[in-house]
JSON list of C-alpha atoms in Angstrom, two decimals:
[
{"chain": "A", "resi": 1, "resn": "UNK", "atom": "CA", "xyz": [-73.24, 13.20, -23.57]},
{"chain": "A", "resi": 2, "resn": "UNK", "atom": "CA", "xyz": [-73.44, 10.59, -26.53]},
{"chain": "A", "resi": 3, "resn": "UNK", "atom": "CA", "xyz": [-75.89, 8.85, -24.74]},
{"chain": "A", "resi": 4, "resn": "UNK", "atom": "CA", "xyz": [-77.87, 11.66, -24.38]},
{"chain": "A", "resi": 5, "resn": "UNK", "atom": "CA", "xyz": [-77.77, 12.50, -27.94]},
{"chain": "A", "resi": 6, "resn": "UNK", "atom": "CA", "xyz": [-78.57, 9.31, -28.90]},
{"chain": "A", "resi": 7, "resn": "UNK", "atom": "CA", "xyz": [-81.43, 9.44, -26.72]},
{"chain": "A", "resi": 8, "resn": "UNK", "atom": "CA", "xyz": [-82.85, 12.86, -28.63]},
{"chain": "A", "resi": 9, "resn": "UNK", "atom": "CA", "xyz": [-82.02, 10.90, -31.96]},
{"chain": "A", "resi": 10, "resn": "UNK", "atom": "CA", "xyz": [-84.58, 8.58, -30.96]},
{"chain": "A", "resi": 11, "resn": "UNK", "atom": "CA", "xyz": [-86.84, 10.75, -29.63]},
{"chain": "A", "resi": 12, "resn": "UNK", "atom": "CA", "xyz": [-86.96, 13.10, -32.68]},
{"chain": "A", "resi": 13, "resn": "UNK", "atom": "CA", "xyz": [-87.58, 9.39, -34.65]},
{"chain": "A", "resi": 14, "resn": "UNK", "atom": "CA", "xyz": [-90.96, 8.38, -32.83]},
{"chain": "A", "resi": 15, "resn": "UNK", "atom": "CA", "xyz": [-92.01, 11.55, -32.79]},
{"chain": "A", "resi": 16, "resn": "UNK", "atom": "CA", "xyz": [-91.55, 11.81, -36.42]},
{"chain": "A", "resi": 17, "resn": "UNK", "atom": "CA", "xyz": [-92.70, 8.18, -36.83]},
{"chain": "A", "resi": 18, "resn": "UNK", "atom": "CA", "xyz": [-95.86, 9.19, -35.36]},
{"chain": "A", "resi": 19, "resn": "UNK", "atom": "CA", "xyz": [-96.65, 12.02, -36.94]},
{"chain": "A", "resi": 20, "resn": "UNK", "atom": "CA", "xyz": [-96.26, 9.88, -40.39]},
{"chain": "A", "resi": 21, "resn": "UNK", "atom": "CA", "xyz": [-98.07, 7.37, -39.05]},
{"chain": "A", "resi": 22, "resn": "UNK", "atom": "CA", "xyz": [-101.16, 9.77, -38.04]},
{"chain": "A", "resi": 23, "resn": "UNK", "atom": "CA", "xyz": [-100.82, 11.30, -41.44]},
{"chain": "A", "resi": 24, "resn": "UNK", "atom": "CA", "xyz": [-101.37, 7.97, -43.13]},
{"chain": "A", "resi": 25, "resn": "UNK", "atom": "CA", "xyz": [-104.43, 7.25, -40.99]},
{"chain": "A", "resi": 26, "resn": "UNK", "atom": "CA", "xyz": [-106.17, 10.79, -41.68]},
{"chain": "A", "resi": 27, "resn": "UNK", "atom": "CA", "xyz": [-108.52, 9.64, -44.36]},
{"chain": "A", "resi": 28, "resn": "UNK", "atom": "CA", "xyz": [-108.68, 8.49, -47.92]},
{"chain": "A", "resi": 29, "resn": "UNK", "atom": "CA", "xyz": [-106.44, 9.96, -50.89]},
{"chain": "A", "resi": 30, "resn": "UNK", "atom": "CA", "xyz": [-107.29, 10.46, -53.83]},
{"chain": "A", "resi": 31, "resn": "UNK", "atom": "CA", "xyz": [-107.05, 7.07, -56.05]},
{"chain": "A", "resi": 32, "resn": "UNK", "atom": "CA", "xyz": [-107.55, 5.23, -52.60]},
{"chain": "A", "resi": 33, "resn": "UNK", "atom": "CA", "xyz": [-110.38, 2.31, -52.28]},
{"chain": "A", "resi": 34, "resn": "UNK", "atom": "CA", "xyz": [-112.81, 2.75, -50.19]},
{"chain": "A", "resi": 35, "resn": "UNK", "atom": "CA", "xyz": [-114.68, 0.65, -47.80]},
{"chain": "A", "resi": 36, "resn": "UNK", "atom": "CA", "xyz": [-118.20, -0.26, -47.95]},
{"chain": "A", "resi": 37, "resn": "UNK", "atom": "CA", "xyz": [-120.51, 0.74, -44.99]},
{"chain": "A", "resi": 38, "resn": "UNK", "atom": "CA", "xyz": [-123.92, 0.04, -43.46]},
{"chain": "A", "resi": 39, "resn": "UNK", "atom": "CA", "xyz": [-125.77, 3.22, -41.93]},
{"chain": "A", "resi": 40, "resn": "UNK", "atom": "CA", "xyz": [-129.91, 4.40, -41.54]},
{"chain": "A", "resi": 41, "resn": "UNK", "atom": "CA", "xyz": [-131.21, 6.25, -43.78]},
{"chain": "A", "resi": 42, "resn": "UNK", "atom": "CA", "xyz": [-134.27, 8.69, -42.75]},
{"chain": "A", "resi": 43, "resn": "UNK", "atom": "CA", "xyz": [-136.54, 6.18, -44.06]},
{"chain": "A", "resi": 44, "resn": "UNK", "atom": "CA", "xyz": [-135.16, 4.21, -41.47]},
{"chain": "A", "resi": 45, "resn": "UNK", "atom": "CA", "xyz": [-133.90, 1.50, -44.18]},
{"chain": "A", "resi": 46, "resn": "UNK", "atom": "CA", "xyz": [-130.60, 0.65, -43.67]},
{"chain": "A", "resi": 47, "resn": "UNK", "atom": "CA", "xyz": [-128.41, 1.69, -46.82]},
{"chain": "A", "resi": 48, "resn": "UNK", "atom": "CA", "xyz": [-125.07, 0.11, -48.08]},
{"chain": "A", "resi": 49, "resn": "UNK", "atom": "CA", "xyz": [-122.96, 1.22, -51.22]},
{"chain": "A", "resi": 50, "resn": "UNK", "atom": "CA", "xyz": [-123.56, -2.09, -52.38]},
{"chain": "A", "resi": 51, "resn": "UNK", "atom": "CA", "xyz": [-127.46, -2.15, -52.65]},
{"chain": "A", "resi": 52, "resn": "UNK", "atom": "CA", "xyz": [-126.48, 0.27, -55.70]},
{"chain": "A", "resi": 53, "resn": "UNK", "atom": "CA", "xyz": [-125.90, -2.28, -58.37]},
{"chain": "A", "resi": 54, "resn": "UNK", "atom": "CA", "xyz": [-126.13, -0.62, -61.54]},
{"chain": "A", "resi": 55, "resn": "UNK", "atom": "CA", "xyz": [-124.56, 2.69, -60.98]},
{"chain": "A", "resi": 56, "resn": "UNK", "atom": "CA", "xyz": [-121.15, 4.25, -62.25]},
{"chain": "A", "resi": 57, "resn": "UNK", "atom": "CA", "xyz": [-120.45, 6.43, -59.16]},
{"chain": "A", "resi": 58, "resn": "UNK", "atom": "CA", "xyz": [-121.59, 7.88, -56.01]},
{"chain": "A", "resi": 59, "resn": "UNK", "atom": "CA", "xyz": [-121.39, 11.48, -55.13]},
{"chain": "A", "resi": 60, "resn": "UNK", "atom": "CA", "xyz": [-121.23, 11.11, -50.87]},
{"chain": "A", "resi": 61, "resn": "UNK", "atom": "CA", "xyz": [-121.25, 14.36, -49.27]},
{"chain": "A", "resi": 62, "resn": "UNK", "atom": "CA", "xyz": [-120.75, 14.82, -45.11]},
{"chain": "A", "resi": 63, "resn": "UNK", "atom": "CA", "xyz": [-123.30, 17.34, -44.55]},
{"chain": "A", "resi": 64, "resn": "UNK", "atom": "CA", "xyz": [-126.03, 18.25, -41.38]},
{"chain": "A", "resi": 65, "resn": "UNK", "atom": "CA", "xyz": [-128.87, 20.11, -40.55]},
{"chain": "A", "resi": 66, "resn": "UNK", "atom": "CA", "xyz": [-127.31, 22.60, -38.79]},
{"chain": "A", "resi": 67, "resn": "UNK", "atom": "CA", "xyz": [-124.23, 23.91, -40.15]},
{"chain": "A", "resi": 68, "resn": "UNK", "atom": "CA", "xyz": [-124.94, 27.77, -41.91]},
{"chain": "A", "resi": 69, "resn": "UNK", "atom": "CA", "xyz": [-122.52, 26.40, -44.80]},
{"chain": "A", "resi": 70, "resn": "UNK", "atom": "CA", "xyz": [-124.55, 23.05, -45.33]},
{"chain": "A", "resi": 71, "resn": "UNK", "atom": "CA", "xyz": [-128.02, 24.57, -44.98]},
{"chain": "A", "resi": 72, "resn": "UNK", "atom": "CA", "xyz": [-127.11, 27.05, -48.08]},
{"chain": "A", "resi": 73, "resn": "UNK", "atom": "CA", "xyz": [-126.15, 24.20, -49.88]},
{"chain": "A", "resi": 74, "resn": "UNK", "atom": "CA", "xyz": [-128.92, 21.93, -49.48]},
{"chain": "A", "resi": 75, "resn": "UNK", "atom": "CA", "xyz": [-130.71, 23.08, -53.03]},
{"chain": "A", "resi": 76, "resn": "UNK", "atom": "CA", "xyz": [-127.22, 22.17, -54.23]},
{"chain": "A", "resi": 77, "resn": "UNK", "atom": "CA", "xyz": [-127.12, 19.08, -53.51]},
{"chain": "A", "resi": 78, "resn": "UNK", "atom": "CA", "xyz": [-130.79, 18.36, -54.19]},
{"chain": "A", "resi": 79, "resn": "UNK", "atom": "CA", "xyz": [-129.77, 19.94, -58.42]},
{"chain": "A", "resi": 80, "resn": "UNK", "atom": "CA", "xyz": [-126.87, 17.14, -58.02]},
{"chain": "A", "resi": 81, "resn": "UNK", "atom": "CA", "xyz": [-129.41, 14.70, -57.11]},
{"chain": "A", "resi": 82, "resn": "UNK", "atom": "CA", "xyz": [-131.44, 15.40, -60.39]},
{"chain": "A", "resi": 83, "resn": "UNK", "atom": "CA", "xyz": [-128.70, 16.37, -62.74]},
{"chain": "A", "resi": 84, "resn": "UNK", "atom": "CA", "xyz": [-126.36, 13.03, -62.18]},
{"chain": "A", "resi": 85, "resn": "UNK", "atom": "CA", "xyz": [-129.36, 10.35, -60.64]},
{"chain": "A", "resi": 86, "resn": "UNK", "atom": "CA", "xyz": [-130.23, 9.11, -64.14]},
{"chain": "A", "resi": 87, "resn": "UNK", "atom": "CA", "xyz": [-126.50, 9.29, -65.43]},
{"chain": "A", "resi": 88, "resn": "UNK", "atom": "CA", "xyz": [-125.63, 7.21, -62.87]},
{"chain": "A", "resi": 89, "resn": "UNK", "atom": "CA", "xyz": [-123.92, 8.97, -60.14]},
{"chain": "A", "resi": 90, "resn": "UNK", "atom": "CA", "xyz": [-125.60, 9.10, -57.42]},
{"chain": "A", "resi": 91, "resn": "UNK", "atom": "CA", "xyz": [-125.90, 11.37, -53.82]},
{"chain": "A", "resi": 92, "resn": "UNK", "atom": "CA", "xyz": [-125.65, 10.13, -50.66]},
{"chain": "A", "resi": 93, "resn": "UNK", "atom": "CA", "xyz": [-125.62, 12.36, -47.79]},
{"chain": "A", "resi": 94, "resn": "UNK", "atom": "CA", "xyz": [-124.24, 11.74, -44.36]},
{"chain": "A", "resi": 95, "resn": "UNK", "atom": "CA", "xyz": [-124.56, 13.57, -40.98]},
{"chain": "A", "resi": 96, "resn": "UNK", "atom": "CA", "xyz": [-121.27, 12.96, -39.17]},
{"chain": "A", "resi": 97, "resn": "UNK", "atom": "CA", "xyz": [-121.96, 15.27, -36.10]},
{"chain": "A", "resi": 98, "resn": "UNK", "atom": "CA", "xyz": [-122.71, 13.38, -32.78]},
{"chain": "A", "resi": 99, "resn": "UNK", "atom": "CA", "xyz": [-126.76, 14.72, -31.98]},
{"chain": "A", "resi": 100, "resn": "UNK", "atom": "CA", "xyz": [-125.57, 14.15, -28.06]},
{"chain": "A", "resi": 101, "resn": "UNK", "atom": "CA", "xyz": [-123.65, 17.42, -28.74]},
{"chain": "A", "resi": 102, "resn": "UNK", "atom": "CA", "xyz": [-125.84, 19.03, -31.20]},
{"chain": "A", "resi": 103, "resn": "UNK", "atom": "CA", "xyz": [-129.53, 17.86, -30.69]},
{"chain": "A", "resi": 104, "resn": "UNK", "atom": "CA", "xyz": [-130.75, 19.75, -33.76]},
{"chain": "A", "resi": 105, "resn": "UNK", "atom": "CA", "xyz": [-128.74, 16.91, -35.61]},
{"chain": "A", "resi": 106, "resn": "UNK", "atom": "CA", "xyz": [-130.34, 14.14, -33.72]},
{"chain": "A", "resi": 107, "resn": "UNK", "atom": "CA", "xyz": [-131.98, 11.27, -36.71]},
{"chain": "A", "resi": 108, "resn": "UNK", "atom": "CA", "xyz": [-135.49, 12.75, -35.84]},
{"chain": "A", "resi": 109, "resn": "UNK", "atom": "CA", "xyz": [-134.49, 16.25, -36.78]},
{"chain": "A", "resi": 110, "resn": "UNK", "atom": "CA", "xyz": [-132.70, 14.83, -39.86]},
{"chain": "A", "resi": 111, "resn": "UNK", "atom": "CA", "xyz": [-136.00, 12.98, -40.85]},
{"chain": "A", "resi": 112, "resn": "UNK", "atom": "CA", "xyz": [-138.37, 16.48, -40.71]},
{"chain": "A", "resi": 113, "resn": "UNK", "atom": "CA", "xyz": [-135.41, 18.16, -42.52]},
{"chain": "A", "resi": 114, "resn": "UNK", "atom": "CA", "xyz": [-135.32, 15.58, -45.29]},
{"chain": "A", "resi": 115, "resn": "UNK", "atom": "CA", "xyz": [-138.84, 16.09, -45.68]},
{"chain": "A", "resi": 116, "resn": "UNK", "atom": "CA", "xyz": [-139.34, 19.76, -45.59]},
{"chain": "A", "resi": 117, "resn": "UNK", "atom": "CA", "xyz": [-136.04, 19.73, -48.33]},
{"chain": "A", "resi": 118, "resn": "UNK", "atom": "CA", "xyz": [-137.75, 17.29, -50.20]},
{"chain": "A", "resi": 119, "resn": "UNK", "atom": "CA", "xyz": [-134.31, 15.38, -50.37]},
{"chain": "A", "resi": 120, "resn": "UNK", "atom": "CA", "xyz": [-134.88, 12.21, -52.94]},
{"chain": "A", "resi": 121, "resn": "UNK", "atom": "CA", "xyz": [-131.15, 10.92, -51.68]},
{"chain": "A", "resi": 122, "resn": "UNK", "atom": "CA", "xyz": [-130.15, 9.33, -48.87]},
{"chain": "A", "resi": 123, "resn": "UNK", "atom": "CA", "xyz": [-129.58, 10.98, -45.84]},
{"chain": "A", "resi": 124, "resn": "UNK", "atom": "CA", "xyz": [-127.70, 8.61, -43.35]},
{"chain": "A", "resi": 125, "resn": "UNK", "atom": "CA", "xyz": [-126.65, 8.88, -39.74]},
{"chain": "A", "resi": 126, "resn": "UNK", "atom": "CA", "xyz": [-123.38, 7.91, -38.91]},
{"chain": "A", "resi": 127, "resn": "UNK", "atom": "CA", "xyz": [-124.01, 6.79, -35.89]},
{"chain": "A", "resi": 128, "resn": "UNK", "atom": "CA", "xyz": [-121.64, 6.46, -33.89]},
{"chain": "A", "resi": 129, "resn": "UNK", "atom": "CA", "xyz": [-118.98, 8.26, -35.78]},
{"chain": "A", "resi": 130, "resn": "UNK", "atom": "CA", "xyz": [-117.16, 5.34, -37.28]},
{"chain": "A", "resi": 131, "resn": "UNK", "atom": "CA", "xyz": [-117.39, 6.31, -41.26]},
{"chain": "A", "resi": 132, "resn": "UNK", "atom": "CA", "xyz": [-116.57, 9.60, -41.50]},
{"chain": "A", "resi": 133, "resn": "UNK", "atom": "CA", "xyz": [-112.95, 8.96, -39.74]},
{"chain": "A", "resi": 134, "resn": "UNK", "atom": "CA", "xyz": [-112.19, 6.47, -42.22]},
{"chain": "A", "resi": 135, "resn": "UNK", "atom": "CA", "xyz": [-112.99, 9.11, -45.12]},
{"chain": "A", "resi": 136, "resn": "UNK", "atom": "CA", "xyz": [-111.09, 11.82, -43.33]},
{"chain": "A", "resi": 137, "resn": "UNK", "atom": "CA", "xyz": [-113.75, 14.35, -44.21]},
{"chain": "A", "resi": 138, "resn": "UNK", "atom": "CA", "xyz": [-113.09, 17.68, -41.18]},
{"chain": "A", "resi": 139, "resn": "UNK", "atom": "CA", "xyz": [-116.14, 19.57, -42.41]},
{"chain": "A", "resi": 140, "resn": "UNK", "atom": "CA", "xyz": [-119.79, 19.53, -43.26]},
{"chain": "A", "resi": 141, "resn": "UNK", "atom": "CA", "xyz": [-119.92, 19.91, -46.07]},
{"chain": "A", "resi": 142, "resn": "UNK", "atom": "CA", "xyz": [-117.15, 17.45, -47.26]},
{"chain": "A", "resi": 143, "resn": "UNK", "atom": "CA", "xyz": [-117.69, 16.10, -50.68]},
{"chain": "A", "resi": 144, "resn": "UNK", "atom": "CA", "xyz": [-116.01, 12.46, -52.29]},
{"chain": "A", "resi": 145, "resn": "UNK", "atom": "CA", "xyz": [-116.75, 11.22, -55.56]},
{"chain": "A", "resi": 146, "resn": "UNK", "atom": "CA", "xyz": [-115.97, 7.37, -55.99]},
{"chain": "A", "resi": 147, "resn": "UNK", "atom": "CA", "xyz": [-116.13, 5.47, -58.89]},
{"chain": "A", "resi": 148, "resn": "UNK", "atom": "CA", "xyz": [-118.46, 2.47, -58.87]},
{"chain": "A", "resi": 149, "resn": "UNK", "atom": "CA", "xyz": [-116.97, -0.05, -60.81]},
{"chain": "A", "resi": 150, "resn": "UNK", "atom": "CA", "xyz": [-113.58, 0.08, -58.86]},
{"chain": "A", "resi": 151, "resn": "UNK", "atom": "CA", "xyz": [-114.38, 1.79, -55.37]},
{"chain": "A", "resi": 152, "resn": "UNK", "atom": "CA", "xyz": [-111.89, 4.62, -55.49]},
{"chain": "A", "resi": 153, "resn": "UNK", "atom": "CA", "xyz": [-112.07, 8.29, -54.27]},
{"chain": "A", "resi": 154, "resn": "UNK", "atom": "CA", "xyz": [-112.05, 10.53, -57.44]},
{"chain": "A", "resi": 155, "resn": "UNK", "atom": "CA", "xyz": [-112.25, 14.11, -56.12]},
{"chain": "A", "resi": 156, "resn": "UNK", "atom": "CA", "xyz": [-112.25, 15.53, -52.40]},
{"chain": "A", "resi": 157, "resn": "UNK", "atom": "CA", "xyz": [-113.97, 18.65, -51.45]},
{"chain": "A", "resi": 158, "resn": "UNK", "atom": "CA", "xyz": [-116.05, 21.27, -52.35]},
{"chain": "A", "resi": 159, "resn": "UNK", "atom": "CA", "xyz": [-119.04, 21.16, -53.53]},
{"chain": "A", "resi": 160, "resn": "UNK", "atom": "CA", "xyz": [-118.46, 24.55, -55.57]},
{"chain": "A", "resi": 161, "resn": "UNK", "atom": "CA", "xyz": [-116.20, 27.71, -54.88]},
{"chain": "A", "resi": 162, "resn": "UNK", "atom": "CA", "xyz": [-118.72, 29.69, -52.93]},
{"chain": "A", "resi": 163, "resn": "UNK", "atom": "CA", "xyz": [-119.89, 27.76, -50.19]},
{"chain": "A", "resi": 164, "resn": "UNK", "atom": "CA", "xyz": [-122.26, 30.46, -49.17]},
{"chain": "A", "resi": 165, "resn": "UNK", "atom": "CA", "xyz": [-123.50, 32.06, -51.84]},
{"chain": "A", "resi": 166, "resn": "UNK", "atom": "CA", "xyz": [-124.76, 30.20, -54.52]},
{"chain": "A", "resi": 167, "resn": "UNK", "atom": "CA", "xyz": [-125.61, 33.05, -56.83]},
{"chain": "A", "resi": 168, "resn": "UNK", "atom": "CA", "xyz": [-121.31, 34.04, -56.76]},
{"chain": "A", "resi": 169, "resn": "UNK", "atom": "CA", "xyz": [-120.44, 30.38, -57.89]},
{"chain": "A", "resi": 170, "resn": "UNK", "atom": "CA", "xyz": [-118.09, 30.69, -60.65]},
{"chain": "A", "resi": 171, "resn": "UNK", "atom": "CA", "xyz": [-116.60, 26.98, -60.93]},
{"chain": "A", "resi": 172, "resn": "UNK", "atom": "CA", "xyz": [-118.87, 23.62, -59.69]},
{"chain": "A", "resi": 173, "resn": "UNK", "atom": "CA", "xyz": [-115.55, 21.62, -58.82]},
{"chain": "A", "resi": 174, "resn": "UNK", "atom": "CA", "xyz": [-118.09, 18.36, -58.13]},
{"chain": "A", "resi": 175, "resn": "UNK", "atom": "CA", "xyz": [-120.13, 19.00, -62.09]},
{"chain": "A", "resi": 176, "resn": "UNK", "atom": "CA", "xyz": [-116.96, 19.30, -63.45]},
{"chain": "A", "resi": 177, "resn": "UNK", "atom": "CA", "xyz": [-115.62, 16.36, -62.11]},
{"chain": "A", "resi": 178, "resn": "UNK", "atom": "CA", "xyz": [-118.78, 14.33, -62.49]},
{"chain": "A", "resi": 179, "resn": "UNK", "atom": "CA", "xyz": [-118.81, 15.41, -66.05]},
{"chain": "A", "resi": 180, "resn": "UNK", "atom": "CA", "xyz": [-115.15, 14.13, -66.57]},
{"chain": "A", "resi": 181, "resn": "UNK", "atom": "CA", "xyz": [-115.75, 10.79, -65.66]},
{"chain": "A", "resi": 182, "resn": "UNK", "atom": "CA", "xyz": [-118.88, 10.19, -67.69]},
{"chain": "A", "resi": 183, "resn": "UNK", "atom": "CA", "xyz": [-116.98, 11.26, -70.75]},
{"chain": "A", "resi": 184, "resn": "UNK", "atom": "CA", "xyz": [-114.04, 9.32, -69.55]},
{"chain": "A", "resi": 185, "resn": "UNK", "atom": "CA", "xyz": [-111.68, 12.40, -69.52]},
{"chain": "A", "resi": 186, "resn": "UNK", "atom": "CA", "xyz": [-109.49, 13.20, -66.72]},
{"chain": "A", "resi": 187, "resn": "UNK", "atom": "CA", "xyz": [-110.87, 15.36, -63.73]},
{"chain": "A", "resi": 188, "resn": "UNK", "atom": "CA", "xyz": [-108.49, 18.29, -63.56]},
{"chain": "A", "resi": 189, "resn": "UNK", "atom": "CA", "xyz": [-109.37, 19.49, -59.94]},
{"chain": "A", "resi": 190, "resn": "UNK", "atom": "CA", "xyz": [-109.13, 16.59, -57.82]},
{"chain": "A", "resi": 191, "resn": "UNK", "atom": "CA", "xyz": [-108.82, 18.03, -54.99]},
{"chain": "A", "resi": 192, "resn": "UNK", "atom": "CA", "xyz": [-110.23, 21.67, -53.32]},
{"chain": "A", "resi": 193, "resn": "UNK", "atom": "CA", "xyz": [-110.06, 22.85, -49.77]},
{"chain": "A", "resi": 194, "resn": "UNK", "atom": "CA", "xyz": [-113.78, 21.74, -48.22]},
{"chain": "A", "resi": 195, "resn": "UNK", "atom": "CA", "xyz": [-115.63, 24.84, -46.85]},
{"chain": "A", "resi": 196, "resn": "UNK", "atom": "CA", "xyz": [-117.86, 25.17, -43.70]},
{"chain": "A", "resi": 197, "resn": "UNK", "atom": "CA", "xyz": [-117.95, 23.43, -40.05]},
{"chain": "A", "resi": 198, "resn": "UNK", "atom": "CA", "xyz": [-115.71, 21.42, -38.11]},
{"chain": "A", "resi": 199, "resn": "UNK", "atom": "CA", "xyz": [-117.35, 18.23, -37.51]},
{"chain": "A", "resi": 200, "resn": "UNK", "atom": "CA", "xyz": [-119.17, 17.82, -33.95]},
{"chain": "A", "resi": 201, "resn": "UNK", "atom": "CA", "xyz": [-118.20, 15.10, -31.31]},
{"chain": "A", "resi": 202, "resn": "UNK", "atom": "CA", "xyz": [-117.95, 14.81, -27.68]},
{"chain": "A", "resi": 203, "resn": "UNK", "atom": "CA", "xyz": [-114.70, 16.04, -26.31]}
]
């Protein structure tokens, strides 16, 4: 009998090990560095966060072409792009889904979408799936702000608090937190619950 319970004990410790363990590995925290990355950009130029030498922040925001949620918030992103470019935070977008599993997000679709949007940003391919992991992001679209001049995540999110509907928007979690940094205030939503798809890869 005691060596059965002792036996559950340690059972009930890896499994609880583990699931702290996965926990710690699901993505960048708020006030966590990140890593720099290499990925192509529809221009087919290969883009790296630290090609961007002069500016304060970077507004990176897991989004596709074919997710309802991201499509309505293309224009969004595209006013973020030309409110915060030449304050010095600046967008770049990434498609996280695999285009094996959803061909409308293959890099060729992403390139006729970027033009037809007229996006001025970056829109990068993760190819592969090996950045998005490390940023935890679940959705598109998944917003983090990072600070420049030290390389850690600021806020983790939303882009607003109506996904679809642009014209109900009633608090811009990502202005407001843009705008807190450049006036060196704290952001006081960090954090809000990122709205739209689950991100697509082979199962």
């Amino acid at each position: 009998m005691k060596v059965l319970k002792s036996i559950l004990v340690l059972l009930v410790f890896i499994s609880a090990t583990a699931f702290t363990f996965k926990t710690a590995d699901s993505g960048y925290k708020i006030g966590d560095t990140i890593e720099d990355f290499t990925l192509k950009n529809v221009d087919e130029e290969m883009i790296s966060l630290s090609d961007y030498e002069e500016v304060k922040g970077f507004i990176i925001i897991f989004t596709c072409n074919t997710c309802p949620y991201s499509v309505a918030n293309e224009d969004r992103i595209n006013a973020l792009y030309n409110k915060y470019e030449n304050k010095g935070f600046s967008v770049i977008a990434i498609n996280p889904n695999d285009p094996s599993v959803v061909p409308d997000d293959s890099f060729e679709k992403m390139q006729v979408r970027a033009e037809e949007k007229k996006f001025k940003f970056p829109y990068l391919l993760d190819e592969g799936q090996k950045v998005y992991p490390k940023f935890g992001a679940t959705k598109t679209p998944h917003v983090y702000i990072v600070t420049k001049n030290d390389m850690k995540v600021q806020y983790i999110g939303a882009i607003d608090n109506n996904s679809r509907n642009p014209e109900a928007v009633t608090e811009k979690y990502v202005e407001n937190a843009v705008d807190a940094l450049l006036a060196g205030k704290k952001i006081e939503k960090t954090e809000t619950s990122a709205i739209g798809c689950s991100i697509k890869v082979k199962r």
